[in-house]
PDB file of C-alpha atoms and ligand atoms in Angstrom:
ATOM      1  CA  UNK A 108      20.342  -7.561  -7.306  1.00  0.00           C
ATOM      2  CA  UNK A 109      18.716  -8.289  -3.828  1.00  0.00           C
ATOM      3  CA  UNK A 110      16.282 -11.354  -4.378  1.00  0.00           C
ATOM      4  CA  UNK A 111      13.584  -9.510  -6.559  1.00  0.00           C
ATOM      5  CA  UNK A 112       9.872  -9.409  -5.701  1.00  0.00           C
ATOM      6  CA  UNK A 113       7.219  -8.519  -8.403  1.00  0.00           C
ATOM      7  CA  UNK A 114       3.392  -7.254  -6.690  1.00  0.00           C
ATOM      8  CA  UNK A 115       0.474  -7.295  -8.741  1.00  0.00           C
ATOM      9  CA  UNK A 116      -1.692  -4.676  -7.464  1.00  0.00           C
ATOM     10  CA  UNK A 117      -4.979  -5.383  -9.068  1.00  0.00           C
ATOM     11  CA  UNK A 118      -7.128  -2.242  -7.205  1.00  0.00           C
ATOM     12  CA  UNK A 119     -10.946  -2.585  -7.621  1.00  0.00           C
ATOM     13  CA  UNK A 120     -11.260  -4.938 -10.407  1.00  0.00           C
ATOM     14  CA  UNK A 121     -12.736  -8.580 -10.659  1.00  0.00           C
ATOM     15  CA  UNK A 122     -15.484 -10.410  -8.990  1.00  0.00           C
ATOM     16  CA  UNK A 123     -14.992 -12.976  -7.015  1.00  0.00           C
ATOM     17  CA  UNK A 124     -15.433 -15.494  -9.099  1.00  0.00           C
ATOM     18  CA  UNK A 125     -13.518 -13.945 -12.200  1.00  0.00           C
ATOM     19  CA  UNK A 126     -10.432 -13.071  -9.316  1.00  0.00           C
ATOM     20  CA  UNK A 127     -10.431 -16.764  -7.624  1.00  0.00           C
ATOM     21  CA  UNK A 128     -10.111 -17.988 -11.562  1.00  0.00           C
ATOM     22  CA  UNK A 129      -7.176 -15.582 -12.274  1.00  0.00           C
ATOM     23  CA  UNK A 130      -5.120 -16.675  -9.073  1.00  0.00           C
ATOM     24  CA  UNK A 131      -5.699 -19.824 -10.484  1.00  0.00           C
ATOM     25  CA  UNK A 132      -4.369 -19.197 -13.859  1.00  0.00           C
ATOM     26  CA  UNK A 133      -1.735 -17.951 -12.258  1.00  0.00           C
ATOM     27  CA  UNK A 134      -0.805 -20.108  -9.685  1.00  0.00           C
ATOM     28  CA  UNK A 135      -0.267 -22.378 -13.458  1.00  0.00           C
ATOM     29  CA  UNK A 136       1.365 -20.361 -15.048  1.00  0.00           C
ATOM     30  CA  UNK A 137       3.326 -18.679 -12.719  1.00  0.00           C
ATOM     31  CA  UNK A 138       4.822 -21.264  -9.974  1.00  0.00           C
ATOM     32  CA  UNK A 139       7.970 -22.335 -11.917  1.00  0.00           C
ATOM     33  CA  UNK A 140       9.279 -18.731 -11.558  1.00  0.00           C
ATOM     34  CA  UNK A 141       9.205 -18.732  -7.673  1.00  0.00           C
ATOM     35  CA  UNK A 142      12.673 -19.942  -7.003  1.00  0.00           C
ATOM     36  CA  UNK A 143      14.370 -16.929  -8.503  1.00  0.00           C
ATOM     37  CA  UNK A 144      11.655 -14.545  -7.666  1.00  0.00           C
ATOM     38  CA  UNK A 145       9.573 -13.215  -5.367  1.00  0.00           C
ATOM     39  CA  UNK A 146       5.376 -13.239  -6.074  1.00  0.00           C
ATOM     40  CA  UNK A 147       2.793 -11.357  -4.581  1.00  0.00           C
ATOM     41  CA  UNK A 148      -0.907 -10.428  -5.702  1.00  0.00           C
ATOM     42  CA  UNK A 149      -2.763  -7.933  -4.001  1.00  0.00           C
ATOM     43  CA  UNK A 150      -6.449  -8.649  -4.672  1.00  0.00           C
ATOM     44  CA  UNK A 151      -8.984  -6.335  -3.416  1.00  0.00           C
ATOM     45  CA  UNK A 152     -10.346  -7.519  -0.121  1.00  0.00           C
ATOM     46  CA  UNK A 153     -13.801  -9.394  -0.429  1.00  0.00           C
ATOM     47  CA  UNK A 154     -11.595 -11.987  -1.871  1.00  0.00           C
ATOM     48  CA  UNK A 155      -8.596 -12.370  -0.271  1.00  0.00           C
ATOM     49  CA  UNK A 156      -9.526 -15.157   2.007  1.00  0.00           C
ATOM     50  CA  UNK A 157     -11.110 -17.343  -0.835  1.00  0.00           C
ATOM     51  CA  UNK A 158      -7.715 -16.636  -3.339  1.00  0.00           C
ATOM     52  CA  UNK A 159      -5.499 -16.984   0.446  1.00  0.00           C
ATOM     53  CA  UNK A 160      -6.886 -20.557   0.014  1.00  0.00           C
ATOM     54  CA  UNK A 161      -6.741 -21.158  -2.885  1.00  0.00           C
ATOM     55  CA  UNK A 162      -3.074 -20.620  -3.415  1.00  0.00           C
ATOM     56  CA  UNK A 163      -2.567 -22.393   0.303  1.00  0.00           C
ATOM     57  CA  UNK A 164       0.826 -24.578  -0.513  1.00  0.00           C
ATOM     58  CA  UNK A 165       1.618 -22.309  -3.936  1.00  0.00           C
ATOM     59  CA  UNK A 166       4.771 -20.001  -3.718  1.00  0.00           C
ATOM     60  CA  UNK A 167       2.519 -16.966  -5.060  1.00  0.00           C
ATOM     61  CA  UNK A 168       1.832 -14.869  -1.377  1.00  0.00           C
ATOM     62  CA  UNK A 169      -1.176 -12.658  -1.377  1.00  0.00           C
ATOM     63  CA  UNK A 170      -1.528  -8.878   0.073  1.00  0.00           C
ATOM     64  CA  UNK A 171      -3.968  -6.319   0.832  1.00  0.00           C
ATOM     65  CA  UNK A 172      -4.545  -3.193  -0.917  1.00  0.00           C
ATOM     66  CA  UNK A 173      -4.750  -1.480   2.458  1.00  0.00           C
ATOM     67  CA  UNK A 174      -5.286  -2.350   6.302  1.00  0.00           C
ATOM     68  CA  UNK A 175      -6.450   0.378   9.035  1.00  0.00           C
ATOM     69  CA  UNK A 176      -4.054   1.156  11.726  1.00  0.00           C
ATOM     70  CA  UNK A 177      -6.319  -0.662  14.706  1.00  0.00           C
ATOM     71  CA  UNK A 178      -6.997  -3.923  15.428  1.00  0.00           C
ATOM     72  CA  UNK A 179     -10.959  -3.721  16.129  1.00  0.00           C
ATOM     73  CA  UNK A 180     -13.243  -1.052  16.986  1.00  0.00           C
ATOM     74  CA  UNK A 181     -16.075   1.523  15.224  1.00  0.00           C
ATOM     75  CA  UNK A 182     -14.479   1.465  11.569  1.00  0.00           C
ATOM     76  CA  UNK A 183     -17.468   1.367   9.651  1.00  0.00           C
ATOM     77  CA  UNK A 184     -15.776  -0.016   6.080  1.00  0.00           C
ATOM     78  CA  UNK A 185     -12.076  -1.128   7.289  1.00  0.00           C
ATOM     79  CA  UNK A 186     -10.101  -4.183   7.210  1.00  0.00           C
ATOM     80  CA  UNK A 187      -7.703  -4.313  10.317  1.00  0.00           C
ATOM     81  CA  UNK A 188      -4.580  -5.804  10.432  1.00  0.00           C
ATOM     82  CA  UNK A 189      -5.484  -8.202  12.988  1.00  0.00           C
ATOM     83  CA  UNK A 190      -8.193  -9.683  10.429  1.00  0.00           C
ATOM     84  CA  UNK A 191      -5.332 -10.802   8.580  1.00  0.00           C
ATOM     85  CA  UNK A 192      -2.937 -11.946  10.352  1.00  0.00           C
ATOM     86  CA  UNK A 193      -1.448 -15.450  10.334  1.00  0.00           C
ATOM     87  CA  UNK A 194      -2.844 -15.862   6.708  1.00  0.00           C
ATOM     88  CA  UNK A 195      -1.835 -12.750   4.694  1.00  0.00           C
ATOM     89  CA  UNK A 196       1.638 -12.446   4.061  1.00  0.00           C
ATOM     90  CA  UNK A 197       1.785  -8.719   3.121  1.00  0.00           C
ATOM     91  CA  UNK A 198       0.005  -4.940   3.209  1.00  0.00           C
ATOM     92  CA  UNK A 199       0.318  -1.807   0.281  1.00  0.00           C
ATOM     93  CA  UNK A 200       0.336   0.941   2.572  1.00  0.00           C
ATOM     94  CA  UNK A 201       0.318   4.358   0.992  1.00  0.00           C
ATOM     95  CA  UNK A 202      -0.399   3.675  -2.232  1.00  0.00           C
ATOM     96  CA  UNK A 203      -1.242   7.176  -4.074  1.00  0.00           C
ATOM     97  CA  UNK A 204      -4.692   6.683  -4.740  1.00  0.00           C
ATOM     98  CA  UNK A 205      -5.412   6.260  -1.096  1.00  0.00           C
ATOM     99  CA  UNK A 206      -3.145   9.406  -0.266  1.00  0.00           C
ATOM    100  CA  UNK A 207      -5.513  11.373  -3.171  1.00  0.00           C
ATOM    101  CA  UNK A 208      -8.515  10.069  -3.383  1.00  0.00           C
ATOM    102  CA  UNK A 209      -9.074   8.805   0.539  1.00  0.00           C
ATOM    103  CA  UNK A 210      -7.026  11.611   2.041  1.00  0.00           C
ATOM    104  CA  UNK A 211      -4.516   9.669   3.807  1.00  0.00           C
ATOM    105  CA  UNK A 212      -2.132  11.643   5.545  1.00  0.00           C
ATOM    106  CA  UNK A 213       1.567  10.829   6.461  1.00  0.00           C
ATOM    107  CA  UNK A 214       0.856  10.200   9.979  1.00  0.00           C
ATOM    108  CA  UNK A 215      -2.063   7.894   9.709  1.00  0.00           C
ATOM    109  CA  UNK A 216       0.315   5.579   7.323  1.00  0.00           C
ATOM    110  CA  UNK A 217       2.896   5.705   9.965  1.00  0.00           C
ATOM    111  CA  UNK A 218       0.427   4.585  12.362  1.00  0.00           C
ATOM    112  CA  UNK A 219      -0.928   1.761   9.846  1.00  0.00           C
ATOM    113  CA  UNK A 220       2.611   0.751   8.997  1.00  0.00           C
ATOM    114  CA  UNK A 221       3.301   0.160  12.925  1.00  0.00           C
ATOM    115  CA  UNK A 222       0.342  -1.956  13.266  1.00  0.00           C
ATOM    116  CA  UNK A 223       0.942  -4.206  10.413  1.00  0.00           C
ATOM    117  CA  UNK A 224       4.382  -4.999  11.309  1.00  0.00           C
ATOM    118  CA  UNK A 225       2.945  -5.752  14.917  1.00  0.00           C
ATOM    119  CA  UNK A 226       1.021  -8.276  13.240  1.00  0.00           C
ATOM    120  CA  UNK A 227       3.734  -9.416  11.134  1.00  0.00           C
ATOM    121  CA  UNK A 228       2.512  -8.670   7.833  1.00  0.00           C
ATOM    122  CA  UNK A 229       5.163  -7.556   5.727  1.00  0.00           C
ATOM    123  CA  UNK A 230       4.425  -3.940   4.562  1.00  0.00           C
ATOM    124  CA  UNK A 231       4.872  -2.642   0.827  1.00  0.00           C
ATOM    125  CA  UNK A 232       4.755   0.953   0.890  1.00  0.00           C
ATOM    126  CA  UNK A 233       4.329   3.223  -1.619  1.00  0.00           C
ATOM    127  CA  UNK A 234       5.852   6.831  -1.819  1.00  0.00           C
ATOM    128  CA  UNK A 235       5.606   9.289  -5.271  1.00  0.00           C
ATOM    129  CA  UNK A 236       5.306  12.799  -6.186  1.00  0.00           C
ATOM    130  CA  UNK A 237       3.016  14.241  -8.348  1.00  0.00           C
ATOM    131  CA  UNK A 238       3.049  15.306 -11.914  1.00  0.00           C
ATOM    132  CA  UNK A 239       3.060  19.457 -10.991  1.00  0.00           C
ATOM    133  CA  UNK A 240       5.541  18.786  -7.981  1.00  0.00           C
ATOM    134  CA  UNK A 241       7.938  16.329 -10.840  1.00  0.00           C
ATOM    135  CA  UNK A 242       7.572  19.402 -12.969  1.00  0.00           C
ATOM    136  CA  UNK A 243       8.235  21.886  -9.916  1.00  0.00           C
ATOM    137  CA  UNK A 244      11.471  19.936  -9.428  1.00  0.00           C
ATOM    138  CA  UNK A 245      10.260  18.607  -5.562  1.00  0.00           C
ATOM    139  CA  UNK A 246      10.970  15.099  -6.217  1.00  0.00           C
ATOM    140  CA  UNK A 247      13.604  14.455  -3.528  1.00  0.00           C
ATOM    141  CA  UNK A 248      11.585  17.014  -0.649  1.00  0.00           C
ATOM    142  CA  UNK A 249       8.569  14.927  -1.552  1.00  0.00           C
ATOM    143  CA  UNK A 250       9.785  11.371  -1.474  1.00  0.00           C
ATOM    144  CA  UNK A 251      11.528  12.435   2.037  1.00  0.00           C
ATOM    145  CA  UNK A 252       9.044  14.236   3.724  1.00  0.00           C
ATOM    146  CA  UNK A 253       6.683  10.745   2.788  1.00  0.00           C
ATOM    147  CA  UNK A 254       9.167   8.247   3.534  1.00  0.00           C
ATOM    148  CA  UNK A 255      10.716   9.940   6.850  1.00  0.00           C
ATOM    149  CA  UNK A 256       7.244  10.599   7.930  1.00  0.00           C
ATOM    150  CA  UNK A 257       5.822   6.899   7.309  1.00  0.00           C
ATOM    151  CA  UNK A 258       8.909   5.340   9.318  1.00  0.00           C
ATOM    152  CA  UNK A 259       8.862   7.445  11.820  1.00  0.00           C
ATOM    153  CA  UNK A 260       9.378   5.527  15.226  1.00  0.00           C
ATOM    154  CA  UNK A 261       9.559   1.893  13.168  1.00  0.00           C
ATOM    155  CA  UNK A 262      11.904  -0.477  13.996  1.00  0.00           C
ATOM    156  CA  UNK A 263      12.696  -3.707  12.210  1.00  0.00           C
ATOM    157  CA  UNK A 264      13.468  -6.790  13.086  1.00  0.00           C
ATOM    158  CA  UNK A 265      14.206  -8.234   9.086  1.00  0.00           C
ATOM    159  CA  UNK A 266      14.543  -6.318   6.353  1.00  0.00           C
ATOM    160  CA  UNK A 267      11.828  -8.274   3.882  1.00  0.00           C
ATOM    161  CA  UNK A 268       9.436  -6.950   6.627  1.00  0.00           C
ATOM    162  CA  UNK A 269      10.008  -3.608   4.816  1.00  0.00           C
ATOM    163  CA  UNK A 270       9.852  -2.750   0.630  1.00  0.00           C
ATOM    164  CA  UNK A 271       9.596   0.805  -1.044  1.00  0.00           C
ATOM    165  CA  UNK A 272       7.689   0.791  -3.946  1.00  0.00           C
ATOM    166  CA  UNK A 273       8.284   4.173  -5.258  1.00  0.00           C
ATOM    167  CA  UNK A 274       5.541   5.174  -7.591  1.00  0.00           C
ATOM    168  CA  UNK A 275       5.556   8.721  -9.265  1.00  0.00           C
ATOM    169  CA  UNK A 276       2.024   9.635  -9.972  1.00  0.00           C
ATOM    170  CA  UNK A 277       2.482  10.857 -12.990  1.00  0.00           C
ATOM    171  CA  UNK A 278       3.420   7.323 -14.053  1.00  0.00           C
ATOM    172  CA  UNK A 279       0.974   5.149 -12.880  1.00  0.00           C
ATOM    173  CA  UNK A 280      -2.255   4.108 -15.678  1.00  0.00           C
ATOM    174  CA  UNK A 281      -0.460   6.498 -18.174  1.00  0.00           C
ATOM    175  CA  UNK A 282       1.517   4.520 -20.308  1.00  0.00           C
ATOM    176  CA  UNK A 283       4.369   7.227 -19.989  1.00  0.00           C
ATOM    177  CA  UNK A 284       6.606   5.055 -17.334  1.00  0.00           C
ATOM    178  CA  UNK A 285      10.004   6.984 -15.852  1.00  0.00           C
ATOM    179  CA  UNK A 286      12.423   6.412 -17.312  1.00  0.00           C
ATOM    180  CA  UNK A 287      15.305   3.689 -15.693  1.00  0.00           C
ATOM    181  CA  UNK A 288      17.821   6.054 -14.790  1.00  0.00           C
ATOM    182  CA  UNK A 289      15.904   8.599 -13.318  1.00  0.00           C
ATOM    183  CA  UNK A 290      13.770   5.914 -11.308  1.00  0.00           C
ATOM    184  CA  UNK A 291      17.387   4.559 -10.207  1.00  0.00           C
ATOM    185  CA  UNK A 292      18.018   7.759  -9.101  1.00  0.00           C
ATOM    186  CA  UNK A 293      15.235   8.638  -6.918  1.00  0.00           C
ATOM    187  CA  UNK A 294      15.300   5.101  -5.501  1.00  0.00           C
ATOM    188  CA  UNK A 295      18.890   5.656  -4.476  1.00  0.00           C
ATOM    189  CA  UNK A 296      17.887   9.030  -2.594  1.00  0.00           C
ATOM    190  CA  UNK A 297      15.364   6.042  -1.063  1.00  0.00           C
ATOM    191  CA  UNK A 298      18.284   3.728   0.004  1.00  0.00           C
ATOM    192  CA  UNK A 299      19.740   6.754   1.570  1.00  0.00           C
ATOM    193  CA  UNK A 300      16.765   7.872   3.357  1.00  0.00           C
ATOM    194  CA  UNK A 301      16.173   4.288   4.359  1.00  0.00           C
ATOM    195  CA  UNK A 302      20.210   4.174   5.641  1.00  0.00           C
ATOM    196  CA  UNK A 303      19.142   7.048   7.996  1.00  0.00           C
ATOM    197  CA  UNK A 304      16.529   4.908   9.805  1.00  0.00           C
ATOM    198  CA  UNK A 305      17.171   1.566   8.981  1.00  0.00           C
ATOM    199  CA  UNK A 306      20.987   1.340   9.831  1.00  0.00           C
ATOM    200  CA  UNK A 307      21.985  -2.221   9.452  1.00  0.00           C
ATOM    201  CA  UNK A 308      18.974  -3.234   7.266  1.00  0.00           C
ATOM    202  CA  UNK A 309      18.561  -0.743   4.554  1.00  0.00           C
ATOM    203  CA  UNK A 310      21.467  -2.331   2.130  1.00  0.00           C
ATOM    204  CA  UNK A 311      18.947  -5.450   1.703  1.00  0.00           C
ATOM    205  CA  UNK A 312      15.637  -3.694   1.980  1.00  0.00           C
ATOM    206  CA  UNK A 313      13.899  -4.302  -1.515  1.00  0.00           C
ATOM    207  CA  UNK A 314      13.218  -0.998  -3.235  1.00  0.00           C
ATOM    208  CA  UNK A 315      10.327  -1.514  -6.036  1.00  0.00           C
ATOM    209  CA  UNK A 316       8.949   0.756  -9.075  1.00  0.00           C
ATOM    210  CA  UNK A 317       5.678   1.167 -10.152  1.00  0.00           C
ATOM    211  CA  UNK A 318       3.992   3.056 -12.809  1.00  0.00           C
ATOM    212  CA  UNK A 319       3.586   1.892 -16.224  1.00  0.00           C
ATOM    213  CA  UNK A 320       5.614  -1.049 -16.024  1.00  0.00           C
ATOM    214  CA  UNK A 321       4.925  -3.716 -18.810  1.00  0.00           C
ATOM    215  CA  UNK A 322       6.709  -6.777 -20.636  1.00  0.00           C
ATOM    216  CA  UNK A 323       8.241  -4.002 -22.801  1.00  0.00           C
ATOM    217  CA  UNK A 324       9.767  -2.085 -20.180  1.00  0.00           C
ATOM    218  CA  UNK A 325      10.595  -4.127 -17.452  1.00  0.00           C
ATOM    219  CA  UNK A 326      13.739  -5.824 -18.470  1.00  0.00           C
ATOM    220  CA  UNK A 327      15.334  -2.296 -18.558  1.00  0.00           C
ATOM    221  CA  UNK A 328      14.194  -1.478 -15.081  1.00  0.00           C
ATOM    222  CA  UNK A 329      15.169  -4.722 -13.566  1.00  0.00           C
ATOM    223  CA  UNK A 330      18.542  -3.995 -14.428  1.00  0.00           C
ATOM    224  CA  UNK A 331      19.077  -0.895 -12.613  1.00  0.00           C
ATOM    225  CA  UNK A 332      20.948  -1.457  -9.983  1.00  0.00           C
ATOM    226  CA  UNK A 333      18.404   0.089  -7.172  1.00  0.00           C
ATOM    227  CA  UNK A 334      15.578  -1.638  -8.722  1.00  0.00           C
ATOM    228  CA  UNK A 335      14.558  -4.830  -6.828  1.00  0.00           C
ATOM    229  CA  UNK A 336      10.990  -5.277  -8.221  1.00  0.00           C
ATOM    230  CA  UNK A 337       7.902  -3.958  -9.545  1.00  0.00           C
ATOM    231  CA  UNK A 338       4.749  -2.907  -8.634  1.00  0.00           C
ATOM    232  CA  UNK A 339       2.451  -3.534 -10.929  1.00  0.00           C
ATOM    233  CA  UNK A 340      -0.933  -2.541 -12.021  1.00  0.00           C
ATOM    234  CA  UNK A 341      -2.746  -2.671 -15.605  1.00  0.00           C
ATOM    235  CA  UNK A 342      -0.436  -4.962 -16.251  1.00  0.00           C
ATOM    236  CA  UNK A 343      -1.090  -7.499 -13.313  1.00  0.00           C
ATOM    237  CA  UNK A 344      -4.686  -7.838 -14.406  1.00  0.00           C
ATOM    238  CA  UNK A 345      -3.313  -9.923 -17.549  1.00  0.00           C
ATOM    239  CA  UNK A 346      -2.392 -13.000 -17.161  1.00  0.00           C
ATOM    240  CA  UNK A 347       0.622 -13.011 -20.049  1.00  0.00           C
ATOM    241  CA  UNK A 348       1.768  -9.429 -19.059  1.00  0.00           C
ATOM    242  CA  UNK A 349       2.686 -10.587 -15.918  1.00  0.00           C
ATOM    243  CA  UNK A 350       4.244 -13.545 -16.470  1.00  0.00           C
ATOM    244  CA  UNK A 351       6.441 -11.612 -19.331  1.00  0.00           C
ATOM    245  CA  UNK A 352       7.578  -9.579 -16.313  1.00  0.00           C
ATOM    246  CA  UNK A 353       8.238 -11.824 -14.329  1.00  0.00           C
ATOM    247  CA  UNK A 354      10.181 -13.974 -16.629  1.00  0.00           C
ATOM    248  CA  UNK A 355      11.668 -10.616 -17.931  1.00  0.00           C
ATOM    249  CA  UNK A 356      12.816 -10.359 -14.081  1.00  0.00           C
ATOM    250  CA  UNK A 357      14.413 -13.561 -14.029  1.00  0.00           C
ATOM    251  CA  UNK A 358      16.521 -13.338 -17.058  1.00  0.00           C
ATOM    252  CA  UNK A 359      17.976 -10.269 -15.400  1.00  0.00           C
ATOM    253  CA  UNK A 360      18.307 -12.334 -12.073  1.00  0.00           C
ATOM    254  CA  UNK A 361      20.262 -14.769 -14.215  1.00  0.00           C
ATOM    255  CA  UNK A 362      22.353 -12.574 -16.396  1.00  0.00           C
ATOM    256  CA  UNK A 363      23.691 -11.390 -13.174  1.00  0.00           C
ATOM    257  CA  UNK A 364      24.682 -14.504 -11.581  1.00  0.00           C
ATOM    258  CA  UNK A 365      27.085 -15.386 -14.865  1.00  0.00           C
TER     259      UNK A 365
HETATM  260  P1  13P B 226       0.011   0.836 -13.529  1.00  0.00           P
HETATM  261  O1  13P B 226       0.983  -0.308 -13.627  1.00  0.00           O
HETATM  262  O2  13P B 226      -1.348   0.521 -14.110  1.00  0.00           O
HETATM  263  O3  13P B 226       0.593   2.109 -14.037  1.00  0.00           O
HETATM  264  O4  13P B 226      -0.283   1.045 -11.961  1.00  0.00           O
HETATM  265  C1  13P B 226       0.783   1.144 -11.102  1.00  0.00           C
HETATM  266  C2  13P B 226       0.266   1.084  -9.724  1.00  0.00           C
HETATM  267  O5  13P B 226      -0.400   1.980  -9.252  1.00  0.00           O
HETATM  268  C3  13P B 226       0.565  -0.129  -8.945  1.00  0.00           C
HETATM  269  O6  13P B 226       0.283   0.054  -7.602  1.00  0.00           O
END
């Protein structure tokens, strides 16, 4: 297993206040994982400076749910990735409710995956078909036509500059996660895809699901072999969830290295 890195997405929940307390809580309860594992939290913007600060020194690194592909300019609404720079460590790009609900196309997160990396955030993006196109059997066109199209042009200078979360739609807020084979699967059709582009880097690029995941399920995921990480959502917005899956993460971690 490639050195495993668990996101907590937590979309448009919390206050400020009620978000800057949770970081906290976690930053407790949380920190003595860090040497086996990865961290991140992805709180929604207006409080990502306040949490960036208050974790300042902590091994848990923050993200942003999204960043817009230029640096300044008439963007009535955006967050660019200049803004973030220097104190962010990482960006969700393409995350499905951004390609549904907010119309993001393929090219647009290409060109907000180049400018993040230009500011050296590390990018997480997020690929996934939908429910009628798992049913219609389009899986692998889907994921490739997203993934080649998002790359497109990118180069690399480090592969942790790069994950995959791969999130089918159909998964995520249902309770009904895939199941770990067939999420190996797909995320090995990712490795490949990611072998075409990213040569020399792809064998150590971290590969992530997301949808559903829980304390329950996570163990079994984590040991896939393709499966370096989670992306998290419900389940990131509880404070014992996510440390069960993170600890869940690190047993596997460890059950490996005997
Ligand atoms: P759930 O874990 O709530 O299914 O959400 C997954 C997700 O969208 C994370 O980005």
């Amino acid at each position: 297993m490639r050195r495993p890195l668990i996101a907590g997405n937590w979309k448009m929940h919390f206050t400020v206040p009620e978000g800057l307390e949770y970081a906290l809580r976690l930053r407790r309860e949380v920190e003595r994982y860090a040497s086996a594992v990865d961290v991140v939290i992805l709180p929604p913007a207006v409080m990502l400076w306040e949490i960036a600060n208050a974790l300042r020194g902590c091994p848990i690194e923050i993200g942003a749910q999204n960043a817009a592909w230029e640096d300044q300019g008439p963007f009535t609404g955006e967050i660019s990735p200049k803004m973030l720079a220097g104190w962010c460590h990482y960006v969700l790009i393409g995350h499905s409710e951004r390609r549904q609900l907010f119309n993001e196309t393929d090219e647009e997160l290409n060109r907000k995956l180049q400018a993040a990396l230009r500011h050296r955030l590390k990018v997480i993006l997020a690929v996934g078909e939908t429910l009628d196109e798992y049913e219609a059997g389009r899986t692998a066109e889907v994921i490739t036509r997203q993934l080649d199209a998002a790359v497109y042009g990118v180069e690399l200078e480090s592969p942790i500059d790069l994950s995959i979360a791969y999130e089918p739609v159909w998964a995520i807020g249902t309770g009904r996660a895939a199941t770990p084979d067939y999420a190996n699967e797909t995320m090995g059709l990712i490795r490949r895809l990611l072998e075409k582009s990213f040569k020399r880097l792809a064998s150590e690029m971290r590969i992530l699901y997301g949808g559903s995941v829980t304390p329950a399920n996570a163990r079994s995921l984590m040991e896939q072999s393709e499966i370096d990480g989670a992306l998290v959502g419900g389940a990131s917005l509880k404070a014992p969830d996510f440390t069960q899956i993170i600890q869940a993460t690190v047993e596997v971690v460890q059950s490996q290295r005997v």
